[in-house]
Amino acid sequence: MLTRESLGAALKGVAAVMEENRQMLIEMDQRNGDGDLGISMAQGYGAASRFVEGAQEDDLGRLFVGMSKAFNEAAPSTLGTITSLFLMGAAKALKGNAQADLALTALALREGLNRIAERAGSKTGEKTILDAWDPAVRFLELNTKLPAAEAFAGAAKAARAGADSTAAMPAVHGRAAYYGEKAIGLVDGGAVAGALVFEAIAEAVKA
């Protein structure tokens, strides 16, 4: 069940994982990007985690709005903006709820992805974080009757497989797009960051 407490625990785990993988993400991004991926993800999730930790609010929608703003201020990068859009989209579905079951959580995450598609014009198959997040959310949508630990473990595996699949894709967005077909063979750093998010959440839910 998603609550302020479980959200805080998950975010703390994600922030720790991003800090642990900061240098790896920087090096991945330096191949065909700005090289700031590890920094922006560590700062963004750290800020979001601190916001929830200090919040007195139980309304999940308002918490996600606050997370979105905190993330955007701490990580003013392309993926920082994308993540902020995702959180704001999820907030709309969660508004008025102090807790969310797996079905509502999956719906909120789908709304987050829809907001990215609407505002950023991105879709799966374009070598972005969506290639990790979309299959993860789809797994949750199809398995809402599973225990949360099993559902998120499966979502994490789907996210990692989706991230790995970006190696076969040309880049379409951002600085990486200048490399076009030359980006084939390289796993997208943003998608790897997306997989790390779901892997950290899965660990938090299991715990």
Backbone as a chain_set.jsonl record, in Angstrom:
{"seq": "MLTRESLGAALKGVAAVMEENRQMLIEMDQRNGDGDLGISMAQGYGAASRFVEGAQEDDLGRLFVGMSKAFNEAAPSTLGTITSLFLMGAAKALKGNAQADLALTALALREGLNRIAERAGSKTGEKTILDAWDPAVRFLELNTKLPAAEAFAGAAKAARAGADSTAAMPAVHGRAAYYGEKAIGLVDGGAVAGALVFEAIAEAVKA", "coords": {"N": [[0.843, -1.191, 0.0], [0.613, 2.152, -0.92], [1.657, 4.855, 0.908], [2.346, 7.902, 2.764], [4.47, 7.182, 4.409], [5.502, 4.77, 3.258], [6.147, 5.744, 0.756], [8.132, 7.566, 1.438], [10.112, 5.799, 2.377], [10.693, 4.367, 0.036], [11.655, 6.4, -1.642], [13.911, 7.203, -0.242], [15.48, 4.967, -0.598], [15.784, 5.006, -3.403], [17.165, 7.425, -3.735], [19.563, 6.8, -2.44], [20.548, 4.751, -4.074], [20.931, 6.145, -6.476], [22.941, 7.885, -5.694], [24.972, 6.054, -5.175], [25.416, 5.12, -7.74], [26.19, 7.31, -9.123], [28.677, 8.067, -10.457], [28.89, 6.074, -12.425], [26.632, 6.639, -14.002], [27.287, 9.201, -14.847], [29.512, 8.648, -16.468], [28.338, 7.039, -18.43], [26.645, 8.899, -19.607], [28.437, 10.705, -20.633], [29.266, 9.607, -23.007], [27.52, 10.224, -25.091], [26.116, 12.432, -24.337], [25.489, 15.179, -22.06], [26.872, 14.611, -19.794], [25.98, 15.038, -17.242], [24.184, 13.408, -16.016], [24.354, 11.569, -13.789], [24.794, 13.341, -11.703], [22.505, 15.018, -11.737], [20.453, 13.145, -11.265], [21.109, 12.106, -8.743], [20.992, 14.447, -7.192], [18.362, 15.271, -7.692], [16.633, 13.127, -6.822], [17.503, 13.014, -4.224], [16.635, 15.486, -3.236], [13.859, 15.206, -3.553], [13.408, 13.115, -1.797], [14.122, 14.265, 0.653], [12.165, 16.203, 0.809], [9.759, 14.707, 1.132], [10.378, 13.417, 3.491], [10.34, 15.496, 5.313], [7.758, 16.37, 5.156], [4.443, 17.095, 6.32], [2.184, 16.375, 5.239], [-0.388, 14.138, 4.196], [-1.815, 13.596, 1.922], [-1.42, 12.02, -1.031], [-1.389, 13.027, -3.627], [-0.736, 15.748, -3.271], [1.74, 15.406, -2.119], [3.186, 14.312, -4.256], [3.126, 16.458, -6.02], [4.696, 18.27, -4.591], [7.096, 16.822, -4.549], [7.681, 16.839, -7.265], [8.191, 19.572, -7.725], [10.379, 19.964, -6.013], [12.242, 18.243, -7.148], [12.574, 19.352, -9.695], [13.71, 21.831, -9.105], [16.118, 21.061, -7.948], [17.367, 19.568, -9.895], [17.832, 20.812, -12.666], [17.787, 19.714, -15.421], [17.561, 17.939, -18.572], [16.527, 15.28, -18.155], [15.797, 15.685, -15.565], [13.682, 17.492, -15.824], [11.92, 15.852, -17.267], [11.43, 13.855, -15.366], [10.181, 15.378, -13.417], [7.854, 16.098, -14.769], [6.708, 13.569, -14.955], [6.201, 12.956, -12.24], [4.36, 14.977, -11.643], [2.261, 14.287, -13.314], [1.492, 11.849, -12.191], [0.62, 12.787, -9.767], [-1.882, 13.91, -10.223], [-3.632, 11.732, -10.513], [-3.502, 10.67, -7.989], [-4.511, 12.517, -6.259], [-6.183, 13.546, -3.352], [-6.056, 11.15, -2.042], [-4.876, 9.334, 0.702], [-3.739, 6.938, 0.783], [-2.838, 4.326, -1.49], [-3.755, 1.546, -3.407], [-2.296, -1.201, -5.288], [-3.411, -1.122, -7.843], [-4.324, 1.549, -8.137], [-1.9, 2.832, -7.797], [-0.493, 1.908, -10.046], [-2.098, 3.059, -12.024], [-1.636, 5.768, -11.507], [1.101, 5.958, -12.097], [0.994, 5.389, -14.813], [-0.384, 7.641, -15.683], [1.569, 9.477, -15.198], [3.475, 8.766, -17.145], [1.949, 9.32, -19.4], [1.791, 12.082, -19.244], [4.425, 12.805, -19.737], [4.593, 11.989, -22.411], [2.743, 13.724, -23.573], [3.729, 16.33, -23.003], [6.475, 16.285, -23.614], [6.64, 14.99, -25.983], [7.62, 12.444, -26.336], [8.075, 8.897, -26.868], [7.944, 5.309, -26.43], [10.7, 3.308, -27.631], [12.472, 5.16, -28.507], [14.933, 5.4, -27.351], [15.091, 6.313, -24.59], [14.33, 7.114, -21.134], [11.751, 6.236, -21.014], [11.716, 3.767, -22.216], [12.472, 2.058, -20.254], [10.729, 2.639, -18.145], [8.081, 2.37, -19.189], [7.599, -0.487, -19.803], [7.858, -1.422, -17.181], [5.752, -0.179, -15.781], [3.656, -1.209, -17.256], [3.838, -3.904, -16.549], [3.06, -3.751, -13.864], [0.428, -2.868, -14.199], [-0.745, -5.104, -15.341], [-0.601, -6.925, -13.347], [-1.941, -6.469, -10.899], [-3.056, -7.928, -8.877], [-1.157, -9.344, -7.638], [1.013, -9.867, -4.758], [2.52, -6.929, -3.416], [5.361, -6.938, -3.264], [6.115, -8.956, -5.07], [5.015, -7.933, -7.417], [6.436, -5.517, -7.826], [8.996, -6.51, -8.0], [8.846, -7.91, -10.388], [8.285, -5.741, -12.05], [10.656, -4.332, -11.846], [12.442, -6.064, -13.116], [11.369, -5.974, -15.673], [11.839, -3.306, -16.271], [14.645, -3.228, -16.312], [15.172, -4.975, -18.447], [13.99, -3.484, -20.457], [15.633, -1.229, -20.44], [18.056, -2.381, -21.251], [17.35, -3.03, -23.834], [17.589, -0.69, -25.239], [20.042, -0.519, -26.387], [19.924, -1.368, -28.974], [18.744, 0.661, -30.333], [18.545, 3.699, -32.303], [19.42, 7.055, -31.328], [17.006, 9.57, -30.615], [16.221, 11.892, -29.285], [17.428, 14.945, -27.706], [20.924, 15.756, -27.012], [22.129, 13.372, -27.691], [20.888, 12.662, -30.004], [22.279, 13.758, -32.085], [24.168, 11.926, -32.647], [22.814, 9.901, -33.832], [22.568, 7.005, -35.753], [25.002, 6.136, -34.833], [24.762, 5.828, -32.171], [23.758, 3.367, -31.76], [24.221, 0.308, -30.14], [25.022, 1.305, -27.778], [23.843, 1.415, -24.518], [21.168, 3.354, -23.26], [21.764, 5.932, -20.974], [19.828, 7.3, -19.475], [17.703, 5.486, -19.511], [18.854, 3.436, -18.055], [19.048, 4.71, -15.597], [16.336, 4.882, -15.123], [15.712, 2.171, -14.782], [17.149, 1.664, -12.462], [15.636, 3.123, -10.637], [13.241, 1.6, -10.38], [14.314, -0.783, -9.491], [15.337, -0.038, -7.012], [12.988, 0.71, -5.717], [11.692, -1.76, -5.671], [13.345, -3.158, -3.891], [12.88, -1.682, -1.586], [10.151, -2.137, -1.166], [10.168, -4.895, -0.76], [11.563, -4.999, 1.61]], "CA": [[0.0, 0.0, 0.0], [1.382, 3.388, -0.994], [1.327, 5.885, 1.887], [3.458, 8.825, 2.932], [5.584, 6.459, 5.016], [6.121, 3.854, 2.291], [6.731, 6.598, -0.28], [9.383, 8.083, 1.972], [11.094, 4.716, 2.413], [11.09, 4.065, -1.339], [12.469, 7.509, -2.147], [15.204, 7.145, 0.434], [16.228, 3.919, -1.284], [16.132, 5.468, -4.751], [18.204, 8.453, -3.594], [20.814, 6.119, -2.095], [21.015, 4.028, -5.268], [21.422, 7.134, -7.433], [24.221, 8.364, -5.196], [25.93, 4.965, -5.368], [25.667, 4.948, -9.168], [26.419, 8.639, -9.703], [29.795, 8.086, -11.392], [28.56, 5.225, -13.565], [25.693, 7.36, -14.863], [28.04, 10.296, -15.466], [30.335, 8.087, -17.533], [27.442, 6.614, -19.512], [26.12, 10.095, -20.259], [29.527, 11.381, -21.338], [29.471, 8.993, -24.322], [26.75, 10.923, -26.122], [25.261, 13.436, -23.71], [26.154, 16.294, -21.383], [27.68, 14.095, -18.702], [25.465, 15.472, -15.938], [23.076, 12.526, -15.622], [24.52, 11.065, -12.432], [24.668, 14.465, -10.775], [21.113, 15.472, -11.675], [19.612, 12.119, -10.653], [21.417, 12.053, -7.312], [20.478, 15.665, -6.573], [16.907, 15.311, -7.815], [15.983, 12.173, -5.923], [17.847, 13.423, -2.871], [15.739, 16.585, -2.879], [12.506, 14.656, -3.42], [13.396, 12.326, -0.57], [14.122, 15.187, 1.795], [10.856, 16.86, 0.858], [8.774, 13.8, 1.724], [10.789, 13.16, 4.874], [9.961, 16.624, 6.145], [6.363, 16.753, 4.916], [3.408, 16.735, 7.279], [1.03, 16.122, 4.373], [-0.675, 12.731, 3.901], [-2.419, 13.498, 0.594], [-0.388, 11.583, -1.966], [-1.346, 13.938, -4.759], [0.018, 16.936, -2.89], [3.125, 14.989, -1.931], [3.822, 14.165, -5.572], [3.336, 17.807, -6.545], [5.864, 18.803, -3.892], [8.258, 16.092, -5.046], [7.96, 17.333, -8.621], [8.811, 20.895, -7.622], [11.699, 19.805, -5.389], [13.108, 17.595, -8.123], [12.858, 20.297, -10.775], [14.619, 22.862, -8.6], [17.431, 20.484, -7.646], [17.948, 18.928, -11.084], [17.344, 21.504, -13.857], [18.359, 19.082, -16.602], [16.53, 17.351, -19.432], [15.862, 14.169, -17.467], [15.183, 16.256, -14.373], [12.391, 18.021, -16.261], [11.086, 14.699, -17.614], [11.024, 13.225, -14.117], [9.227, 16.292, -12.782], [6.596, 15.919, -15.494], [6.195, 12.253, -14.555], [5.668, 13.068, -10.881], [3.188, 15.833, -11.683], [1.184, 13.513, -13.919], [1.046, 10.878, -11.195], [-0.055, 13.527, -8.699], [-3.284, 14.134, -10.583], [-4.397, 10.512, -10.248], [-3.439, 10.358, -6.562], [-5.089, 13.621, -5.499], [-7.26, 13.218, -2.43], [-5.849, 9.819, -1.459], [-3.787, 9.195, 1.671], [-3.14, 5.645, 0.487], [-3.179, 3.824, -2.825], [-3.438, 0.14, -3.63], [-1.437, -1.405, -6.45], [-4.122, -0.702, -9.054], [-4.279, 3.009, -8.216], [-0.496, 3.203, -7.994], [-0.183, 1.668, -11.462], [-2.812, 4.079, -12.791], [-0.925, 7.036, -11.321], [2.349, 5.9, -12.857], [0.638, 5.507, -16.234], [-0.693, 9.051, -15.934], [2.862, 10.15, -15.261], [4.042, 8.506, -18.473], [1.135, 10.049, -20.378], [2.163, 13.503, -19.185], [5.693, 12.934, -20.459], [4.299, 11.879, -23.841], [2.025, 14.924, -24.001], [4.524, 17.549, -22.873], [7.813, 16.162, -24.205], [6.541, 14.383, -27.299], [8.436, 11.22, -26.359], [7.38, 7.622, -26.809], [8.872, 4.184, -26.329], [11.429, 2.993, -28.846], [13.29, 6.312, -28.901], [16.161, 5.384, -26.56], [14.946, 7.218, -23.453], [13.895, 6.496, -19.889], [10.454, 5.586, -21.238], [11.928, 2.372, -22.608], [12.545, 1.304, -18.998], [9.551, 2.884, -17.312], [6.82, 1.883, -19.762], [7.383, -1.914, -19.524], [7.702, -1.614, -15.736], [4.386, 0.209, -15.433], [2.763, -2.172, -17.894], [3.848, -5.111, -15.718], [2.218, -3.483, -12.7], [-0.967, -2.796, -14.64], [-1.222, -6.459, -15.653], [-0.408, -7.819, -12.198], [-2.381, -5.739, -9.712], [-3.51, -8.863, -7.844], [0.012, -9.94, -6.996], [1.547, -9.145, -3.606], [3.303, -5.779, -3.89], [6.777, -7.283, -3.427], [6.25, -9.701, -6.328], [4.686, -7.045, -8.526], [7.528, -4.571, -8.077], [10.155, -7.289, -8.45], [8.628, -8.129, -11.815], [8.402, -4.449, -12.731], [12.083, -4.0, -11.896], [13.036, -6.893, -14.171], [10.897, -5.432, -16.948], [12.539, -2.04, -16.487], [16.029, -3.526, -16.686], [15.151, -5.515, -19.813], [13.7, -2.363, -21.339], [16.846, -0.411, -20.534], [19.019, -3.122, -22.075], [16.89, -3.036, -25.231], [17.923, 0.576, -25.908], [21.307, -0.659, -27.117], [19.628, -1.611, -30.388], [17.989, 1.798, -30.867], [19.225, 4.967, -32.562], [18.941, 8.117, -30.446], [16.066, 10.477, -31.27], [16.067, 13.143, -28.542], [18.549, 15.538, -26.984], [22.252, 15.808, -27.621], [22.443, 12.053, -28.23], [20.307, 12.541, -31.343], [23.299, 14.143, -33.066], [24.948, 10.734, -32.971], [21.972, 9.076, -34.69], [22.841, 5.571, -35.827], [26.237, 5.826, -34.107], [24.397, 5.513, -30.788], [23.391, 1.95, -31.685], [25.239, -0.458, -29.432], [25.171, 1.921, -26.462], [22.636, 1.456, -23.686], [20.87, 4.727, -22.869], [21.98, 6.192, -19.557], [18.559, 7.657, -18.855], [16.947, 4.253, -19.315], [19.498, 2.743, -16.936], [18.583, 5.413, -14.396], [14.954, 4.466, -14.929], [15.731, 0.818, -14.224], [17.62, 1.781, -11.077], [14.51, 3.594, -9.83], [12.328, 0.494, -10.068], [15.043, -1.759, -8.692], [15.401, 0.471, -5.646], [11.633, 0.616, -5.165], [11.448, -3.186, -5.398], [14.056, -3.496, -2.663], [12.186, -1.022, -0.469], [8.884, -2.843, -0.953], [10.511, -6.21, -0.186], [11.983, -4.787, 2.997]], "C": [[0.886, 1.251, 0.0], [0.83, 4.392, 0.006], [2.5, 6.852, 1.971], [4.686, 8.103, 3.484], [6.282, 5.549, 4.008], [6.754, 4.622, 1.138], [8.082, 7.128, 0.172], [10.478, 7.033, 1.992], [11.603, 4.394, 1.013], [12.002, 5.151, -1.891], [13.854, 7.531, -1.51], [16.088, 6.099, -0.231], [16.672, 4.342, -2.667], [17.262, 6.488, -4.683], [19.555, 7.821, -3.291], [21.404, 5.402, -3.302], [21.575, 5.004, -6.302], [22.776, 7.699, -6.993], [25.311, 7.313, -5.411], [26.346, 4.828, -6.831], [25.936, 6.263, -9.89], [27.502, 8.614, -10.774], [29.526, 7.231, -12.616], [27.635, 5.952, -14.537], [26.363, 8.544, -15.544], [28.825, 9.766, -16.661], [29.492, 7.605, -18.708], [26.974, 7.819, -20.31], [27.196, 10.823, -21.054], [29.751, 10.815, -22.74], [28.721, 9.725, -25.42], [25.788, 11.958, -25.537], [26.083, 14.519, -23.047], [27.021, 15.846, -20.22], [27.187, 14.461, -17.318], [24.406, 14.537, -15.368], [23.185, 12.061, -14.176], [24.328, 12.145, -11.393], [23.206, 14.858, -10.617], [20.201, 14.436, -11.021], [19.859, 12.021, -9.15], [20.839, 13.271, -6.602], [18.957, 15.692, -6.583], [16.2, 14.374, -6.849], [16.325, 12.465, -4.466], [16.911, 14.512, -2.382], [14.315, 16.093, -2.672], [12.368, 13.862, -2.129], [13.337, 13.224, 0.663], [12.788, 15.898, 1.934], [9.832, 15.969, 1.555], [9.1, 13.532, 3.19], [10.338, 14.274, 5.81], [8.505, 17.033, 6.025], [5.449, 16.296, 6.045], [2.126, 16.345, 6.545], [0.851, 14.628, 4.12], [-1.272, 12.529, 2.51], [-1.327, 13.185, -0.424], [-0.271, 12.5, -3.175], [-0.52, 15.172, -4.454], [1.487, 16.596, -2.649], [3.851, 14.874, -3.262], [4.039, 15.516, -6.241], [4.575, 18.425, -5.904], [7.147, 18.127, -4.333], [8.672, 16.603, -6.412], [8.679, 18.669, -8.572], [10.219, 20.797, -7.045], [12.696, 19.217, -6.38], [13.533, 18.599, -9.2], [13.841, 21.374, -10.341], [16.033, 22.323, -8.392], [18.136, 19.936, -8.875], [17.4, 19.567, -12.35], [18.017, 20.991, -15.137], [17.228, 18.491, -17.433], [15.792, 16.231, -18.711], [15.244, 14.632, -16.152], [13.793, 16.789, -14.698], [11.425, 16.888, -16.582], [10.559, 14.031, -16.348], [10.002, 14.083, -13.389], [7.856, 16.192, -13.449], [5.913, 14.62, -15.077], [5.524, 12.339, -13.174], [4.403, 13.922, -10.85], [1.998, 15.104, -12.307], [0.614, 12.496, -12.944], [0.243, 11.558, -10.098], [-1.539, 13.689, -8.979], [-4.144, 12.922, -10.248], [-4.479, 10.199, -8.756], [-4.105, 11.406, -5.683], [-6.247, 13.165, -4.622], [-7.132, 11.872, -1.749], [-4.657, 9.825, -0.504], [-3.114, 7.838, 1.527], [-3.63, 5.164, -0.872], [-2.808, 2.362, -2.917], [-2.638, 0.012, -4.921], [-2.107, -0.931, -7.743], [-4.073, 0.818, -9.215], [-2.851, 3.496, -8.427], [-0.095, 3.038, -9.45], [-0.846, 2.71, -12.35], [-2.086, 5.415, -12.704], [0.37, 7.065, -12.124], [2.087, 5.998, -14.357], [0.307, 6.949, -16.589], [0.586, 9.873, -16.004], [3.514, 9.977, -16.627], [3.268, 9.257, -19.553], [1.504, 11.53, -20.399], [3.488, 13.745, -19.893], [5.442, 12.925, -21.961], [3.652, 13.159, -24.368], [2.924, 16.154, -24.033], [5.87, 17.48, -23.596], [7.785, 15.54, -25.601], [7.36, 13.113, -27.447], [7.552, 9.983, -26.332], [8.413, 6.508, -26.721], [9.522, 3.91, -27.684], [12.344, 4.101, -29.315], [14.539, 6.477, -28.036], [16.116, 6.419, -25.433], [14.538, 6.415, -22.219], [12.551, 5.786, -20.042], [10.603, 4.12, -21.617], [12.142, 1.474, -21.4], [11.254, 1.428, -18.214], [8.266, 2.305, -17.884], [6.625, 0.378, -19.512], [7.209, -2.207, -18.035], [6.27, -1.302, -15.315], [3.383, -0.766, -16.042], [2.702, -3.476, -17.096], [2.959, -4.912, -14.499], [0.744, -3.479, -13.074], [-1.558, -4.183, -14.861], [-1.178, -7.397, -14.456], [-0.812, -7.16, -10.887], [-2.865, -6.652, -8.594], [-2.344, -9.534, -7.127], [0.339, -9.205, -5.695], [2.488, -8.057, -4.117], [4.766, -6.122, -4.14], [7.007, -8.02, -4.74], [6.012, -8.801, -7.524], [5.843, -6.101, -8.846], [8.823, -5.281, -8.465], [10.042, -7.555, -9.944], [8.773, -6.85, -12.614], [9.864, -4.048, -12.873], [12.787, -4.796, -12.989], [12.628, -6.379, -15.549], [11.607, -4.128, -17.288], [13.971, -2.274, -16.943], [16.099, -4.083, -18.1], [14.878, -4.404, -20.819], [14.911, -1.47, -21.525], [17.868, -1.09, -21.439], [18.656, -3.065, -23.562], [17.268, -1.76, -25.97], [19.246, 0.502, -26.67], [21.068, -0.819, -28.613], [18.952, -0.426, -31.069], [18.888, 2.977, -31.233], [18.654, 6.021, -31.616], [18.079, 9.094, -31.241], [16.038, 11.845, -30.613], [17.385, 13.637, -27.949], [19.859, 15.522, -27.752], [22.612, 14.48, -28.271], [21.929, 11.89, -29.657], [21.304, 12.921, -32.43], [24.133, 12.939, -33.501], [24.159, 9.76, -33.828], [22.28, 7.597, -34.605], [24.106, 5.178, -35.066], [25.961, 5.468, -32.643], [23.979, 4.048, -30.632], [24.552, 1.16, -31.088], [25.492, 0.078, -28.04], [23.84, 1.909, -25.723], [22.418, 2.894, -23.231], [21.011, 4.911, -21.368], [20.697, 6.545, -18.823], [17.702, 6.434, -18.581], [17.533, 3.426, -18.175], [19.08, 3.394, -15.623], [17.147, 5.021, -14.079], [14.847, 3.071, -14.34], [16.17, 0.836, -12.771], [16.502, 2.24, -10.146], [13.632, 2.42, -9.412], [13.038, -0.591, -9.26], [15.137, -1.329, -7.233], [14.033, 0.394, -4.969], [11.324, -0.834, -4.791], [12.13, -3.625, -4.118], [13.372, -2.912, -1.444], [10.885, -1.739, -0.144], [9.141, -4.203, -0.311], [10.868, -6.079, 1.285], [10.786, -4.422, 3.891]], "O": [[1.793, 1.382, 0.822], [-0.35, 4.738, -0.051], [3.528, 6.646, 1.326], [5.811, 8.383, 3.071], [7.509, 5.552, 3.912], [7.779, 4.204, 0.6], [9.048, 7.143, -0.591], [11.63, 7.321, 1.669], [12.798, 4.174, 0.818], [13.008, 4.853, -2.536], [14.846, 7.842, -2.169], [17.288, 6.307, -0.407], [17.804, 4.074, -3.068], [18.205, 6.431, -5.472], [20.578, 8.254, -3.823], [22.614, 5.439, -3.526], [22.589, 4.715, -6.937], [23.648, 7.958, -7.822], [26.437, 7.644, -5.785], [27.484, 4.466, -7.129], [25.913, 6.322, -11.12], [27.276, 9.088, -11.887], [29.889, 7.611, -13.729], [27.829, 5.89, -15.751], [26.046, 8.86, -16.69], [28.806, 10.363, -17.738], [29.897, 7.751, -19.861], [26.912, 7.773, -21.538], [26.892, 11.487, -22.045], [30.365, 11.476, -23.578], [29.21, 9.842, -26.543], [24.784, 12.313, -26.155], [27.233, 14.755, -23.418], [27.825, 16.628, -19.713], [27.88, 14.23, -16.327], [23.796, 14.844, -14.343], [22.218, 12.149, -13.42], [23.766, 11.898, -10.326], [22.719, 15.015, -9.497], [19.274, 14.802, -10.299], [18.916, 11.868, -8.374], [20.257, 13.141, -5.525], [18.333, 16.088, -5.599], [15.278, 14.779, -6.142], [15.523, 12.192, -3.572], [16.444, 14.47, -1.244], [13.639, 16.509, -1.731], [11.342, 13.928, -1.453], [12.583, 12.959, 1.6], [12.332, 16.165, 3.046], [9.123, 16.415, 2.457], [8.202, 13.434, 4.026], [9.995, 14.022, 6.966], [8.061, 17.948, 6.719], [5.659, 15.242, 6.645], [1.113, 16.027, 7.168], [1.827, 13.924, 3.859], [-1.24, 11.42, 1.976], [-0.423, 13.99, -0.648], [0.827, 12.722, -3.687], [0.298, 15.599, -5.269], [2.372, 17.401, -2.939], [5.003, 15.291, -3.382], [5.026, 15.703, -6.953], [5.402, 19.029, -6.588], [8.178, 18.784, -4.476], [9.858, 16.778, -6.69], [9.658, 18.881, -9.288], [11.141, 21.46, -7.521], [13.85, 19.642, -6.442], [14.707, 18.676, -9.564], [14.704, 21.784, -11.118], [17.018, 23.024, -8.625], [19.364, 19.846, -8.901], [16.592, 18.953, -13.048], [18.716, 21.729, -15.832], [16.065, 18.543, -17.032], [14.562, 16.232, -18.66], [14.275, 14.039, -15.678], [12.843, 16.569, -13.948], [10.251, 16.948, -16.217], [9.381, 13.683, -16.268], [9.055, 13.556, -12.806], [6.827, 16.201, -12.775], [4.699, 14.578, -14.873], [4.411, 11.847, -12.984], [3.471, 13.617, -10.105], [0.86, 15.285, -11.875], [-0.6, 12.302, -12.876], [-0.702, 10.98, -9.562], [-2.359, 13.611, -8.064], [-5.262, 13.07, -9.755], [-5.417, 9.54, -8.309], [-4.246, 11.199, -4.478], [-7.167, 12.49, -5.083], [-7.998, 11.486, -0.964], [-3.565, 10.267, -0.862], [-2.041, 7.612, 2.086], [-4.703, 5.552, -1.335], [-1.699, 1.968, -2.558], [-2.339, 1.013, -5.571], [-1.441, -0.401, -8.632], [-3.809, 1.317, -10.308], [-2.621, 4.463, -9.153], [0.56, 3.907, -10.026], [-0.244, 3.193, -13.309], [-1.937, 6.113, -13.707], [0.698, 8.071, -12.754], [2.862, 6.615, -15.087], [0.671, 7.428, -17.663], [0.681, 10.837, -16.764], [4.043, 10.933, -17.195], [3.858, 9.769, -20.505], [1.525, 12.153, -21.461], [3.663, 14.759, -20.568], [5.998, 13.74, -22.698], [3.969, 13.621, -25.464], [2.883, 16.931, -24.987], [6.351, 18.482, -24.125], [8.788, 15.561, -26.315], [7.751, 12.746, -28.555], [6.425, 10.019, -25.837], [9.607, 6.736, -26.913], [8.97, 4.234, -28.735], [12.933, 4.009, -30.392], [15.132, 7.554, -27.989], [16.985, 7.285, -25.333], [14.419, 5.191, -22.269], [12.245, 4.854, -19.298], [9.703, 3.319, -21.363], [12.01, 0.255, -21.506], [10.743, 0.443, -17.682], [7.437, 1.796, -17.129], [5.555, -0.006, -19.041], [6.492, -3.137, -17.667], [5.652, -2.07, -14.578], [2.38, -1.106, -15.416], [1.638, -4.084, -16.979], [2.19, -5.803, -14.138], [-0.09, -4.023, -12.35], [-2.739, -4.408, -14.596], [-1.656, -8.529, -14.531], [-0.109, -7.277, -9.883], [-3.066, -6.191, -7.47], [-2.537, -10.216, -6.12], [-0.022, -8.038, -5.544], [3.168, -8.239, -5.126], [5.354, -5.655, -5.116], [7.978, -7.746, -5.445], [6.718, -8.889, -8.527], [6.187, -5.911, -10.012], [9.653, -4.716, -9.178], [11.024, -7.44, -10.678], [9.314, -6.859, -13.719], [10.265, -3.492, -13.896], [13.633, -4.26, -13.706], [13.438, -6.35, -16.476], [11.938, -3.874, -18.447], [14.457, -1.601, -17.851], [16.983, -3.711, -18.871], [15.462, -4.382, -21.903], [15.187, -1.007, -22.632], [18.474, -0.444, -22.294], [19.529, -3.055, -24.429], [17.269, -1.741, -27.201], [19.536, 1.363, -27.501], [21.916, -0.448, -29.425], [18.622, -0.497, -32.253], [19.882, 3.231, -30.554], [17.52, 5.887, -31.155], [18.379, 9.408, -32.393], [15.853, 12.854, -31.293], [18.318, 12.866, -27.724], [19.896, 15.307, -28.963], [23.315, 14.451, -29.281], [22.457, 11.088, -30.427], [21.191, 12.462, -33.566], [24.724, 12.934, -34.581], [24.74, 8.892, -34.479], [22.257, 7.006, -33.525], [24.267, 4.016, -34.694], [26.806, 4.885, -31.964], [23.861, 3.546, -29.514], [25.706, 1.325, -31.482], [26.1, -0.597, -27.21], [22.824, 2.35, -26.26], [23.37, 3.578, -22.857], [20.451, 4.145, -20.583], [20.5, 6.135, -17.679], [17.049, 6.349, -17.541], [16.798, 2.791, -17.419], [18.791, 2.701, -14.647], [16.783, 4.848, -12.916], [13.989, 2.813, -13.495], [15.624, 0.107, -11.942], [16.425, 1.799, -8.999], [13.316, 2.262, -8.233], [12.412, -1.248, -8.428], [15.03, -2.155, -6.327], [13.935, 0.054, -3.79], [10.766, -1.103, -3.728], [11.555, -4.385, -3.338], [13.29, -3.554, -0.397], [10.553, -1.926, 1.027], [8.405, -4.613, 0.587], [10.522, -6.933, 2.101], [10.955, -4.208, 5.092]]}, "num_chains": 1, "name": "protein.A"}
